[in-house]
Short mmCIF file of C-alpha atoms in Angstrom, two decimals:
data_model
loop_
_atom_site.label_atom_id
_atom_site.label_comp_id
_atom_site.label_asym_id
_atom_site.label_seq_id
_atom_site.Cartn_x
_atom_site.Cartn_y
_atom_site.Cartn_z
CA UNK A 1 22.62 -3.22 -1.92
CA UNK A 2 25.16 -0.67 -2.61
CA UNK A 3 24.82 2.87 -3.60
CA UNK A 4 25.71 2.28 -7.27
CA UNK A 5 23.20 -0.41 -7.72
CA UNK A 6 20.63 1.86 -5.88
CA UNK A 7 21.19 4.80 -8.38
CA UNK A 8 21.06 2.49 -11.47
CA UNK A 9 17.66 0.93 -10.54
CA UNK A 10 16.54 4.68 -10.33
CA UNK A 11 17.81 5.35 -13.64
CA UNK A 12 16.31 2.36 -14.99
CA UNK A 13 12.83 3.01 -13.92
CA UNK A 14 13.08 6.84 -14.84
CA UNK A 15 13.86 5.56 -18.43
CA UNK A 16 11.08 2.98 -18.08
CA UNK A 17 8.52 5.63 -17.03
CA UNK A 18 9.62 7.65 -20.30
CA UNK A 19 9.54 4.58 -22.56
CA UNK A 20 6.10 3.34 -21.73
CA UNK A 21 4.65 6.71 -22.26
CA UNK A 22 6.36 6.74 -25.82
CA UNK A 23 5.11 3.42 -26.52
CA UNK A 24 2.15 2.17 -24.35
CA UNK A 25 2.23 -1.31 -25.41
CA UNK A 26 5.55 -1.78 -23.42
CA UNK A 27 3.24 -1.70 -20.41
CA UNK A 28 2.08 -5.49 -21.48
CA UNK A 29 5.57 -6.40 -21.95
CA UNK A 30 6.63 -4.83 -18.66
CA UNK A 31 4.13 -6.96 -16.90
CA UNK A 32 5.10 -10.14 -18.58
CA UNK A 33 8.77 -9.49 -17.94
CA UNK A 34 7.78 -8.75 -14.07
CA UNK A 35 6.00 -12.40 -14.11
CA UNK A 36 9.19 -14.23 -15.76
CA UNK A 37 11.90 -12.53 -13.74
CA UNK A 38 10.48 -12.74 -10.29
CA UNK A 39 9.12 -16.45 -10.92
CA UNK A 40 12.68 -17.31 -12.10
CA UNK A 41 14.18 -15.52 -9.04
CA UNK A 42 12.11 -17.30 -6.45
CA UNK A 43 12.42 -20.77 -8.22
CA UNK A 44 16.29 -20.45 -8.59
CA UNK A 45 17.00 -18.92 -5.15
CA UNK A 46 18.70 -20.97 -2.25
CA UNK A 47 16.23 -22.16 0.29
CA UNK A 48 17.55 -19.41 2.89
CA UNK A 49 16.76 -16.76 0.28
CA UNK A 50 13.14 -17.73 -0.95
CA UNK A 51 11.47 -15.91 1.45
CA UNK A 52 13.18 -12.74 0.64
CA UNK A 53 12.63 -13.15 -3.04
CA UNK A 54 9.11 -13.93 -2.69
CA UNK A 55 8.75 -10.58 -0.61
CA UNK A 56 10.56 -8.71 -3.06
CA UNK A 57 8.39 -9.98 -6.18
CA UNK A 58 5.32 -9.32 -4.08
CA UNK A 59 6.53 -5.65 -3.27
CA UNK A 60 7.38 -5.09 -6.83
CA UNK A 61 3.98 -6.27 -8.39
CA UNK A 62 2.20 -3.84 -5.48
CA UNK A 63 4.13 -1.12 -6.69
CA UNK A 64 3.52 -1.41 -10.26
CA UNK A 65 -0.16 -2.61 -9.97
CA UNK A 66 -1.56 0.87 -10.67
CA UNK A 67 0.83 2.11 -13.15
CA UNK A 68 0.10 -0.89 -15.25
CA UNK A 69 -3.53 -0.53 -14.85
CA UNK A 70 -3.00 2.95 -15.85
CA UNK A 71 -1.21 2.23 -19.04
CA UNK A 72 -3.45 -0.55 -20.07
CA UNK A 73 -0.86 -3.18 -19.32
CA UNK A 74 -3.12 -5.69 -17.53
CA UNK A 75 -4.58 -8.87 -18.91
CA UNK A 76 -7.04 -8.86 -16.02
CA UNK A 77 -8.16 -6.11 -13.79
CA UNK A 78 -7.06 -7.98 -10.73
CA UNK A 79 -3.90 -9.59 -12.32
CA UNK A 80 -1.73 -7.87 -9.68
CA UNK A 81 -3.51 -9.67 -6.53
CA UNK A 82 -3.52 -12.83 -8.47
CA UNK A 83 0.30 -12.32 -9.14
CA UNK A 84 0.87 -11.71 -5.34
CA UNK A 85 -1.13 -14.68 -4.62
CA UNK A 86 0.73 -16.86 -6.75
CA UNK A 87 4.30 -15.59 -5.69
CA UNK A 88 3.01 -16.36 -2.14
CA UNK A 89 1.98 -19.95 -3.09
CA UNK A 90 5.36 -20.46 -4.62
CA UNK A 91 6.87 -19.52 -1.10
CA UNK A 92 4.41 -21.59 0.84
CA UNK A 93 5.14 -24.72 -1.21
CA UNK A 94 8.83 -24.24 -0.74
CA UNK A 95 9.58 -23.06 2.64
CA UNK A 96 8.34 -23.93 6.15
CA UNK A 97 6.17 -21.71 8.08
CA UNK A 98 8.07 -20.40 11.04
CA UNK A 99 5.00 -20.54 13.10
CA UNK A 100 1.19 -21.70 12.78
CA UNK A 101 -0.88 -18.77 11.75
CA UNK A 102 -4.22 -20.37 13.35
CA UNK A 103 -5.85 -16.86 13.43
CA UNK A 104 -5.57 -16.18 9.64
CA UNK A 105 -6.41 -19.59 8.77
CA UNK A 106 -9.73 -19.18 10.90
CA UNK A 107 -9.91 -15.54 8.86
CA UNK A 108 -9.91 -17.43 5.67
CA UNK A 109 -12.52 -19.98 6.55
CA UNK A 110 -14.60 -16.94 8.02
CA UNK A 111 -15.10 -15.40 4.34
CA UNK A 112 -16.67 -18.55 2.89
CA UNK A 113 -20.28 -18.37 4.51
CA UNK A 114 -20.56 -15.21 2.45
CA UNK A 115 -19.73 -17.07 -0.95
CA UNK A 116 -22.48 -19.53 -0.14
CA UNK A 117 -25.08 -16.83 0.71
CA UNK A 118 -23.98 -15.07 -2.49
CA UNK A 119 -24.80 -18.33 -4.48
CA UNK A 120 -27.89 -19.04 -2.96
CA UNK A 121 -29.23 -15.26 -3.49
CA UNK A 122 -27.70 -14.97 -6.95
CA UNK A 123 -30.03 -13.96 -9.72
CA UNK A 124 -30.00 -14.79 -13.51
CA UNK A 125 -28.49 -11.95 -14.76
CA UNK A 126 -25.54 -11.67 -12.24
CA UNK A 127 -22.11 -13.12 -12.82
CA UNK A 128 -21.22 -14.91 -9.52
CA UNK A 129 -17.46 -15.40 -10.27
CA UNK A 130 -17.00 -11.94 -11.31
CA UNK A 131 -18.63 -10.61 -8.09
CA UNK A 132 -16.58 -13.13 -6.00
CA UNK A 133 -13.24 -12.28 -7.67
CA UNK A 134 -13.67 -8.33 -7.57
CA UNK A 135 -14.94 -8.40 -3.85
CA UNK A 136 -12.78 -10.99 -2.35
CA UNK A 137 -9.62 -10.93 -4.18
CA UNK A 138 -8.23 -8.57 -1.84
CA UNK A 139 -9.26 -10.27 1.30
CA UNK A 140 -8.04 -13.49 0.21
CA UNK A 141 -4.91 -11.98 -0.98
CA UNK A 142 -4.38 -10.51 2.67
CA UNK A 143 -5.19 -13.62 4.22
CA UNK A 144 -2.55 -15.54 2.26
CA UNK A 145 0.13 -13.02 2.76
CA UNK A 146 -0.57 -13.09 6.41
CA UNK A 147 -0.04 -16.66 6.36
CA UNK A 148 3.27 -16.36 4.90
CA UNK A 149 4.53 -13.55 6.78
CA UNK A 150 3.25 -14.53 10.33
CA UNK A 151 6.51 -14.53 12.65
CA UNK A 152 8.88 -14.90 9.46
CA UNK A 153 12.36 -13.85 10.43
CA UNK A 154 13.87 -11.03 7.99
CA UNK A 155 16.72 -8.80 8.70
CA UNK A 156 16.18 -4.93 8.84
CA UNK A 157 18.51 -4.70 5.64
CA UNK A 158 16.43 -6.82 3.61
CA UNK A 159 13.28 -5.07 4.86
CA UNK A 160 14.44 -1.99 3.54
CA UNK A 161 15.37 -3.44 0.09
CA UNK A 162 11.52 -5.03 -0.14
CA UNK A 163 10.28 -1.29 0.41
CA UNK A 164 12.65 0.05 -2.17
CA UNK A 165 11.26 -2.74 -4.69
CA UNK A 166 7.62 -1.29 -4.09
CA UNK A 167 8.91 2.04 -4.71
CA UNK A 168 10.82 1.52 -7.75
CA UNK A 169 7.75 1.43 -10.31
CA UNK A 170 6.19 4.34 -8.50
CA UNK A 171 9.53 6.52 -9.84
CA UNK A 172 8.36 5.25 -13.30
CA UNK A 173 4.78 5.95 -12.66
CA UNK A 174 5.93 9.49 -11.43
CA UNK A 175 7.65 10.15 -14.48
CA UNK A 176 4.80 9.09 -16.53
CA UNK A 177 2.62 11.25 -14.97
CA UNK A 178 4.73 14.38 -15.79
CA UNK A 179 4.72 13.45 -19.23
CA UNK A 180 1.07 12.61 -19.35
CA UNK A 181 -0.20 16.12 -17.73
CA UNK A 182 3.18 18.60 -18.01
CA UNK A 183 0.74 21.45 -17.43
CA UNK A 184 -1.22 20.76 -14.12
CA UNK A 185 -2.87 24.34 -14.21
CA UNK A 186 -4.64 23.52 -17.39
CA UNK A 187 -6.65 20.40 -16.00
CA UNK A 188 -7.79 22.03 -13.03
CA UNK A 189 -11.33 23.04 -13.29
CA UNK A 190 -12.56 22.51 -9.40
CA UNK A 191 -11.82 20.95 -6.42
CA UNK A 192 -12.98 17.46 -7.28
CA UNK A 193 -10.65 14.52 -7.82
CA UNK A 194 -8.66 14.95 -10.99
CA UNK A 195 -8.31 12.34 -13.52
CA UNK A 196 -6.31 14.24 -15.89
CA UNK A 197 -3.51 14.74 -13.47
CA UNK A 198 -3.70 11.44 -12.38
CA UNK A 199 -2.66 9.57 -15.84
CA UNK A 200 -6.50 9.31 -16.76
CA UNK A 201 -7.14 6.67 -14.35
CA UNK A 202 -8.65 6.72 -10.50
CA UNK A 203 -7.16 9.69 -8.76
CA UNK A 204 -7.99 7.42 -5.32
CA UNK A 205 -5.76 4.75 -6.50
CA UNK A 206 -2.99 6.91 -7.71
CA UNK A 207 -2.69 8.98 -4.57
CA UNK A 208 -2.79 5.71 -2.54
CA UNK A 209 0.29 4.47 -4.00
CA UNK A 210 1.85 7.61 -4.26
CA UNK A 211 1.51 8.19 -0.59
CA UNK A 212 3.08 4.87 -0.11
CA UNK A 213 6.13 5.96 -2.19
CA UNK A 214 6.31 8.99 -0.23
CA UNK A 215 6.74 7.06 2.79
CA UNK A 216 9.48 4.95 1.48
CA UNK A 217 11.50 7.76 0.16
CA UNK A 218 10.99 9.58 3.42
CA UNK A 219 12.40 6.48 5.46
CA UNK A 220 15.43 6.23 2.84
CA UNK A 221 15.81 9.79 3.09
CA UNK A 222 16.58 9.87 7.09
CA UNK A 223 18.06 6.07 7.18
CA UNK A 224 19.59 5.23 4.03
CA UNK A 225 21.21 8.23 2.73
CA UNK A 226 24.59 8.41 4.05
CA UNK A 227 25.88 11.42 1.99
CA UNK A 228 24.75 14.61 0.53
CA UNK A 229 24.29 13.09 -3.01
CA UNK A 230 22.16 10.23 -1.92
CA UNK A 231 20.19 12.67 0.10
CA UNK A 232 19.42 15.18 -2.85
CA UNK A 233 18.21 11.88 -5.01
CA UNK A 234 15.81 10.59 -2.54
CA UNK A 235 14.62 14.19 -2.04
CA UNK A 236 14.05 14.93 -5.28
CA UNK A 237 12.17 12.01 -6.05
CA UNK A 238 10.06 12.43 -2.76
CA UNK A 239 9.32 16.07 -3.97
CA UNK A 240 8.21 14.99 -7.28
CA UNK A 241 6.19 12.05 -5.93
CA UNK A 242 4.53 14.23 -3.67
CA UNK A 243 3.75 16.95 -5.89
CA UNK A 244 1.96 14.29 -8.33
CA UNK A 245 0.23 12.65 -5.33
CA UNK A 246 -1.27 16.10 -4.04
CA UNK A 247 -2.53 17.43 -7.75
CA UNK A 248 -4.43 14.24 -7.89
CA UNK A 249 -6.83 16.07 -5.70
CA UNK A 250 -7.68 12.91 -3.76
CA UNK A 251 -6.77 13.36 -0.02
CA UNK A 252 -7.07 9.83 1.18
CA UNK A 253 -3.61 8.58 0.12
CA UNK A 254 -1.65 11.91 1.04
CA UNK A 255 -3.35 12.00 4.56
CA UNK A 256 -2.48 8.29 5.07
CA UNK A 257 0.97 9.10 3.95
CA UNK A 258 1.39 11.95 6.42
CA UNK A 259 0.16 9.66 9.33
CA UNK A 260 2.57 6.74 8.01
CA UNK A 261 5.48 9.42 8.29
CA UNK A 262 4.68 10.93 11.50
CA UNK A 263 4.52 7.33 12.80
CA UNK A 264 7.76 6.27 11.52
CA UNK A 265 9.68 9.28 12.57
CA UNK A 266 8.26 9.24 16.26
CA UNK A 267 9.50 5.47 16.75
CA UNK A 268 12.84 5.96 14.96
CA UNK A 269 13.50 8.73 17.20
CA UNK A 270 12.47 6.82 20.30
CA UNK A 271 14.78 4.03 19.55
CA UNK A 272 18.09 5.96 18.53
CA UNK A 273 20.81 7.28 20.73
CA UNK A 274 21.25 10.87 21.65
CA UNK A 275 23.80 11.69 18.66
CA UNK A 276 21.41 10.26 16.13
CA UNK A 277 18.53 12.33 17.81
CA UNK A 278 20.23 15.52 16.91
CA UNK A 279 20.89 14.42 13.14
CA UNK A 280 17.05 13.39 12.88
CA UNK A 281 16.15 16.83 14.17
CA UNK A 282 18.21 18.58 11.35
CA UNK A 283 17.07 16.51 8.87
CA UNK A 284 13.42 17.24 10.16
CA UNK A 285 13.94 20.81 9.54
CA UNK A 286 14.89 20.25 5.92
CA UNK A 287 12.15 17.64 5.53
CA UNK A 288 9.67 20.22 6.67
CA UNK A 289 10.94 22.96 4.32
CA UNK A 290 10.82 20.51 1.46
CA UNK A 291 7.35 19.47 2.33
CA UNK A 292 6.41 23.30 2.43
CA UNK A 293 7.82 23.94 -1.05
CA UNK A 294 6.11 21.10 -2.34
CA UNK A 295 2.72 22.54 -1.14
CA UNK A 296 3.37 25.98 -2.45
CA UNK A 297 4.29 25.02 -5.82
CA UNK A 298 1.14 22.70 -5.67
CA UNK A 299 -1.05 25.90 -4.61
CA UNK A 300 0.40 27.80 -7.34
CA UNK A 301 -0.23 25.23 -10.11
CA UNK A 302 -3.55 24.93 -9.12
CA UNK A 303 -4.58 28.42 -8.64
CA UNK A 304 -5.07 27.86 -4.84
CA UNK A 305 -7.70 25.06 -5.45
CA UNK A 306 -5.47 22.54 -3.58
CA UNK A 307 -5.90 24.59 -0.47
CA UNK A 308 -9.75 24.74 -0.77
CA UNK A 309 -10.02 20.83 -1.60
CA UNK A 310 -7.95 20.26 1.71
CA UNK A 311 -10.12 22.58 3.85
CA UNK A 312 -13.48 20.84 2.38
CA UNK A 313 -14.37 24.04 0.28
CA UNK A 314 -15.42 24.05 -3.35
CA UNK A 315 -14.00 26.16 -6.34
CA UNK A 316 -15.83 29.18 -4.77
CA UNK A 317 -14.58 28.77 -1.37
CA UNK A 318 -17.92 27.78 0.12
CA UNK A 319 -17.74 24.94 2.54
CA UNK A 320 -18.87 21.62 1.54
CA UNK A 321 -21.70 19.85 3.46
CA UNK A 322 -19.99 16.21 3.23
CA UNK A 323 -16.42 16.19 3.89
CA UNK A 324 -16.28 12.25 2.93
CA UNK A 325 -17.51 13.13 -0.78
CA UNK A 326 -20.40 10.66 -0.27
CA UNK A 327 -18.98 7.87 1.23
CA UNK A 328 -20.60 8.35 4.74
CA UNK A 329 -23.95 7.53 2.91
CA UNK A 330 -22.30 4.50 1.53
CA UNK A 331 -21.12 3.31 4.82
CA UNK A 332 -24.49 4.15 6.46
CA UNK A 333 -26.45 2.11 4.15
CA UNK A 334 -24.18 -0.95 4.59
CA UNK A 335 -24.19 -0.66 8.20
CA UNK A 336 -28.14 -0.75 8.07
CA UNK A 337 -28.11 -3.85 5.79
CA UNK A 338 -25.57 -5.42 8.58
CA UNK A 339 -28.42 -4.75 11.15
CA UNK A 340 -30.95 -6.20 8.70
CA UNK A 341 -28.79 -9.41 7.88
CA UNK A 342 -26.72 -9.66 10.98
CA UNK A 343 -25.87 -13.57 11.32
CA UNK A 344 -24.80 -14.36 7.45
CA UNK A 345 -24.84 -10.92 5.74
CA UNK A 346 -26.31 -10.23 2.33
CA UNK A 347 -23.53 -12.18 0.55
CA UNK A 348 -20.33 -11.26 -1.43
CA UNK A 349 -20.68 -8.68 -4.06
CA UNK A 350 -24.50 -8.20 -3.11
CA UNK A 351 -24.46 -4.70 -1.38
CA UNK A 352 -23.60 -3.10 -4.72
CA UNK A 353 -26.79 -4.69 -6.33
CA UNK A 354 -28.85 -4.12 -3.17
CA UNK A 355 -28.05 -0.29 -3.12
CA UNK A 356 -29.01 -0.05 -6.94
CA UNK A 357 -32.36 -1.56 -6.22
CA UNK A 358 -33.18 0.50 -3.23
CA UNK A 359 -31.44 3.58 -3.85
CA UNK A 360 -31.10 3.77 -7.59
CA UNK A 361 -27.37 4.32 -7.21
CA UNK A 362 -24.70 1.99 -8.77
CA UNK A 363 -21.52 2.54 -6.66
CA UNK A 364 -19.05 0.11 -5.22
CA UNK A 365 -18.07 0.27 -1.45
CA UNK A 366 -15.34 2.46 -0.54
CA UNK A 367 -15.08 1.29 2.95
CA UNK A 368 -13.81 -2.57 3.58
CA UNK A 369 -15.04 -2.71 7.01
CA UNK A 370 -18.62 -1.84 6.29
CA UNK A 371 -18.69 -3.82 3.30
CA UNK A 372 -17.48 -6.94 5.11
CA UNK A 373 -19.91 -6.56 8.09
CA UNK A 374 -22.74 -6.07 5.35
CA UNK A 375 -21.94 -8.96 3.11
CA UNK A 376 -20.56 -11.52 5.73
CA UNK A 377 -22.44 -10.67 8.75
CA UNK A 378 -21.45 -11.98 12.14
CA UNK A 379 -18.68 -14.00 10.46
CA UNK A 380 -17.12 -10.87 8.95
CA UNK A 381 -17.02 -9.19 12.59
CA UNK A 382 -15.06 -12.07 13.76
CA UNK A 383 -12.60 -11.87 10.50
CA UNK A 384 -12.16 -7.98 10.87
CA UNK A 385 -11.45 -8.63 14.52
CA UNK A 386 -8.72 -11.09 13.76
CA UNK A 387 -7.27 -8.56 11.31
CA UNK A 388 -7.64 -5.63 13.76
CA UNK A 389 -6.06 -7.54 16.84
CA UNK A 390 -3.52 -10.16 15.55
CA UNK A 391 -0.77 -7.56 14.72
CA UNK A 392 -1.31 -5.94 18.08
CA UNK A 393 -0.58 -8.91 19.86
CA UNK A 394 2.54 -9.57 17.97
CA UNK A 395 3.54 -5.97 18.56
CA UNK A 396 3.59 -6.53 22.27
CA UNK A 397 5.99 -9.49 22.21
CA UNK A 398 8.33 -7.92 19.60
CA UNK A 399 8.91 -4.30 19.12
CA UNK A 400 11.94 -4.23 16.76
CA UNK A 401 10.00 -3.43 13.68
CA UNK A 402 10.39 0.21 13.50
CA UNK A 403 7.97 0.70 10.74
CA UNK A 404 5.19 -1.53 12.24
CA UNK A 405 2.70 1.51 13.18
CA UNK A 406 3.29 2.86 9.74
CA UNK A 407 2.40 -0.52 8.05
CA UNK A 408 -0.59 -0.94 10.39
CA UNK A 409 -1.85 2.69 9.73
CA UNK A 410 -1.38 2.37 6.13
CA UNK A 411 -3.57 -0.80 6.04
CA UNK A 412 -6.41 0.46 8.45
CA UNK A 413 -6.57 3.94 6.80
CA UNK A 414 -6.43 2.68 3.27
CA UNK A 415 -9.22 -0.10 3.66
CA UNK A 416 -11.55 2.80 5.37
CA UNK A 417 -11.19 5.25 2.38
CA UNK A 418 -10.45 2.86 -0.76
CA UNK A 419 -11.44 -0.32 0.34
CA UNK A 420 -9.29 -3.01 -1.20
CA UNK A 421 -9.31 -1.92 -5.05
CA UNK A 422 -5.52 -2.41 -5.11
CA UNK A 423 -2.99 -5.39 -3.40
CA UNK A 424 -1.09 -2.50 -1.61
CA UNK A 425 -2.89 -2.87 1.66
CA UNK A 426 -3.17 -6.61 1.96
CA UNK A 427 0.77 -6.66 1.23
CA UNK A 428 1.62 -4.06 3.58
CA UNK A 429 -0.52 -5.74 6.11
CA UNK A 430 1.62 -8.84 6.12
CA UNK A 431 4.53 -7.05 6.56
CA UNK A 432 3.28 -5.88 10.08
CA UNK A 433 3.86 -9.73 10.80
CA UNK A 434 7.51 -10.04 9.97
CA UNK A 435 9.94 -10.81 12.82
CA UNK A 436 12.40 -7.92 12.02
CA UNK A 437 15.92 -8.82 13.31
CA UNK A 438 18.92 -6.64 13.48
CA UNK A 439 22.43 -7.49 13.00
CA UNK A 440 24.81 -7.40 16.35
CA UNK A 441 28.26 -7.05 16.51
CA UNK A 442 30.15 -10.33 17.75
CA UNK A 443 32.05 -9.92 20.93
CA UNK A 444 35.65 -10.99 20.96
CA UNK A 445 36.08 -13.17 23.73
CA UNK A 446 39.61 -12.60 25.23
CA UNK A 447 41.70 -15.82 26.42
CA UNK A 448 41.75 -15.83 30.17
CA UNK A 449 44.85 -15.72 31.87
CA UNK A 450 45.65 -17.80 34.92
CA UNK A 451 47.07 -15.62 37.79
CA UNK A 452 50.62 -16.24 39.12
CA UNK A 453 50.81 -17.49 42.36
#
């Protein structure tokens, strides 16, 4: 992708965010256009290009998911996960798997007993289909993406385009957020998550995807902005996205982004030569100044309350008792239910019902690890171990992917603070499994001259 094409794409998505803010119905048209455009791209691509087209389609859907939910464009709440599954199936049926992903086939089968247990324990008033769709769409999406990505070759250049496609809809969402809440100061009343500054939607999900966008823009700032103009564009978008992420007052997505960026810079710095190390060091100074500026503006716009939020204090500066904002209680309950039902678990979607019956609290899990243990029992333990260990085994054999630990951290940290409410952790996990290749220059073979005797 050349620089002009990149700028055109950014400009289009800036206008798209403004258009959807002005006419909310366009969000539905946007989702329909995504379905048609990317389905056509996959179907008409050459066999050698289909895998990349599938990844581009999934990346764009993942990037647009929260924006479309926020603006009421979804025909189903989990539509984005279903779209990712559909696009991956289109790829699975039209391309060969590069390797047999036995571990991920086992992972998908390990989810089945939980469905059976849920069916056996289903009460007359419950909706089994909805429970399964809500709780298993994420894990199943992850398993299917993993099947497709496992040891699949991709060039480093194409991987960066995949990441860009994930960030483009987030540019639109950032523009939308600035128009939706231009005056952040007027919406801040305490240190709780700020729905008004999150486009009227869930701050946790908004913060998570904006954090992912922060990582992608950071990578472009350091690696794919060869001139000052492109660095300014990447820096401005990064600053805007970071500011909107911070003022959601949802810490999980922003802290995850910082871990991703730190991992990326560490391994990128290790990989390059001395000359590039000096260049990166200079850019880190600029990047740090940019980050401090965003934090200062965020603090001024929130009257200093954002500092209290990250210091785990209330609006009056008093330290809060629970840094997890109630998540630890949910995890504790789920772990106790795992101990009570260690083999088969309580069944898919049943932990929420049990929590309401026993504690009078109707709350969905925020932690995918404790949820899979409680609802799937011992089968869930094995399923999670496959997810945890399989990428690390691949990493020992192939260390080409400079983004590996960033992707891995995003998946692990996100499922621990936000479960799998969105498709992003499922897809980004799949990116860990790709076999990233770098183009090497061909060596020129010189003709061998016979020596004269």
